[in-house]
């Protein structure tokens, strides 16, 4: 090869190399100095890192600091079918996912076997135990994304009070809905850049807003009491083959709700599988004709007005009395009965005659003062007001029907508040369910206070009513089955027929018992309602035993002495009052 | 004529750096090294913070999960199931098994004094002494 030829070839190689370098240099200069917005935007998009930090909602506690609702950090499991199929690992990945997540056979395979898809939700809200196992397996094409899920550790217990929140974390029922503005936290945010492996580069963090936890809500409910109530109701429903049952326990002096149960129930963890009927809180959302439990209000009004005394005698017409051409009947026929015995025997005729003496205007005023026809104002959504027509709209029969609990519709909460008022020297208390709301700094942002709503009757009337209602559970009364050993129980039974298709249904009854104890110095009021019991249908036969079962355990659970907490008899003839004993008593068992 | 001796003082000794320039260069070098050091340190701290954030998050997840498991175990319904499973009958004590001590008698139950061997002694006599002293 000649030198000339060699020089030529060398020049060509050098020229081409220089040209290539020049090209690269020009491109580099163009990339750096030119506008290249599209490219810059693409790089920005790839490197951009934005993450929402979820904290979930605040917690809900009972009066004993037992957690009723909490938020779990979960993960959504997502699969990338194309990637899995490209790697030919469909079988292995599907079987691993099925095993760890306990999926239905074939479900994972069906989701993965979609070659064109890059994103498929396999399972949402997977708990820590499972997603940690899955993370350790390091399966290709399986992505885990942060999420939070509400968890109710007591499942169906207290479900109607707690309610539930949906998948987006919004309260949808019960306390979850009513206290949503407190429970709802504020998610944090991080804006930063990611590295080649998708991890955040801390030094490039532009924004880091810390999340704010939702406030914790403390209820007045005592879960031990709630359990006793639910257990007794469930036994009653099974025994009487009833359609449902509900009960509420209230502290007489403060209006605090200690338990509120309604059957049928649902599990808020799987609320989407529940029937609408199971979600109804019958204590506040179901109105019914209360029957004879309403009589207590009529007697209290008549005594308070001085229209009658306990010794006033009424002719109970031996079971049937015609008023304005329509018959009014007693369950058992009676002749002359004193007012005290009219209440004890639950005579409809005697009560109707007392209401006539009272007059419609005064009767309506007292019923409204006892809270009928308006919402009690409890911290729960969906409370019904009941129905009580103004007396000007009453027909001529209603003055004899309303006193016996017909032509009026009430909620169970209204009834228990009414009995609490009778027991509480006439003071009607607002039912208190939310005790306090505490933020993540430990500061109280809301404090529930006991509140007197009205005082329909005076002290003397209250005392008389406690005594007369106490006779109802004695021999000869309608509620002998409500007696609790060692305690004086006061209360009233009620039986009413349900209205179905606009007519009273003879075989569809509501049996109820409302009462309080100890009768002399009441501490707690309890209302029990059993819906459509079979075989037996009266309040005394069906609801009173449930009351007895609840009350007997309740006094032990809450350590209520037979004479009440204010007045403790510790030996014969000696008595202490609360002024002597400022601090609570303690027991040696 | 003798040759003139060169003036060594006036001789050029080559290019000399001025002191202020050297100072500036050294300062620049120090700043550059410091920048590199601080940059590296920040990077290191950042990755440590990030790792800790991840740790805290995972611990938080674990705590929440365990708390909820514990709450579930404490549920009265679950406790009853386990009591029944082990044939344990636990019920609230009846009134006949409760002795209620009224407030004015409670003073008799002062905190127990421990004997040298650790046995607590409920010294009811102290109550009498105190009352005597007050009298």
XYZ file of C-alpha atoms in Angstrom, chain A residues 49 51 59 65-67 69-73 128-129 131-132 146 151 153-157 190 200-203 205 223-224 227-228 230-231 265 485-487 553 556-557 559-562 568 570 574 576 580-589, chain B residues 39 42-51 53-54 56-81 84 90-107 109:
118
model
C -42.379 12.212 42.689
C -47.034 11.078 47.315
C -60.403 6.535 66.541
C -61.228 3.517 76.529
C -61.959 0.406 74.510
C -61.302 1.078 70.836
C -63.196 1.859 65.350
C -59.704 2.330 64.014
C -57.866 2.869 60.782
C -55.505 0.305 59.354
C -52.777 1.007 56.849
C -50.240 -5.744 56.876
C -49.667 -9.441 57.594
C -48.877 -7.622 52.146
C -45.645 -8.055 54.102
C -50.851 2.513 49.906
C -61.626 -1.508 60.916
C -62.689 -4.816 65.988
C -65.977 -5.619 67.734
C -67.653 -6.439 64.419
C -71.429 -6.249 64.779
C -71.422 -5.041 68.393
C -44.605 15.078 49.529
C -37.532 9.468 46.410
C -34.360 11.615 46.423
C -34.665 13.262 49.810
C -32.380 16.193 48.944
C -37.764 17.304 48.180
C -69.076 -1.990 76.016
C -69.598 -4.410 78.893
C -72.614 -6.776 75.496
C -75.058 -7.699 78.267
C -77.122 -7.456 73.083
C -76.846 -10.922 74.586
C -77.407 -6.209 63.236
C -83.491 -9.675 93.515
C -82.613 -7.169 96.200
C -83.678 -4.135 94.183
C -76.352 -8.007 85.500
C -73.488 -5.835 89.342
C -71.472 -4.595 86.407
C -71.843 -1.697 91.101
C -75.118 0.017 91.850
C -76.171 -0.625 95.442
C -79.832 -1.536 96.088
C -75.884 4.163 101.113
C -74.445 0.385 105.607
C -77.696 4.347 109.710
C -75.285 8.313 104.473
C -71.351 12.937 103.599
C -69.721 10.775 101.016
C -68.165 12.921 98.322
C -65.960 10.249 96.860
C -67.403 7.040 95.447
C -67.681 3.976 97.573
C -65.514 0.972 96.929
C -66.254 -2.632 97.428
C -64.509 -5.551 98.972
C -65.606 -8.676 97.177
C -23.252 18.007 49.465
C -26.564 16.172 52.937
C -27.001 13.301 50.527
C -26.027 10.865 53.224
C -28.292 12.437 55.828
C -31.134 12.616 53.317
C -30.917 8.928 52.580
C -30.777 8.175 56.326
C -33.841 10.350 56.970
C -35.624 8.661 54.113
C -34.775 5.231 55.488
C -39.238 7.644 57.431
C -39.819 4.283 55.794
C -41.436 4.754 61.037
C -44.136 4.130 58.486
C -43.736 0.366 58.649
C -43.599 0.441 62.466
C -46.731 2.569 62.483
C -48.472 0.041 60.284
C -47.427 -2.773 62.608
C -48.523 -0.873 65.728
C -51.930 -0.129 64.265
C -52.399 -3.718 63.175
C -51.367 -5.110 66.551
C -53.546 -2.589 68.408
C -56.565 -3.626 66.416
C -55.799 -7.309 67.005
C -55.555 -6.605 70.734
C -58.826 -4.667 70.722
C -60.497 -7.556 68.983
C -59.144 -9.967 71.605
C -60.443 -7.712 74.400
C -63.972 -7.624 72.986
C -66.465 -8.962 75.584
C -67.944 -11.243 72.959
C -64.575 -12.838 72.171
C -63.662 -13.144 75.848
C -66.963 -14.933 76.472
C -66.226 -17.338 73.623
C -66.850 -20.991 77.312
C -67.189 -16.056 85.371
C -70.039 -13.921 86.568
C -70.410 -10.663 88.429
C -70.510 -11.048 92.203
C -74.012 -10.895 93.654
C -75.070 -8.369 96.257
C -74.629 -10.915 99.022
C -70.941 -11.169 98.095
C -70.314 -7.425 98.103
C -69.526 -5.563 101.289
C -69.886 -1.834 100.804
C -67.836 0.388 103.039
C -69.318 3.838 103.622
C -67.135 6.906 103.354
C -66.935 7.763 107.053
C -65.682 4.246 107.799
C -63.112 4.250 105.039
C -60.578 6.173 107.074
C -58.460 1.530 105.911
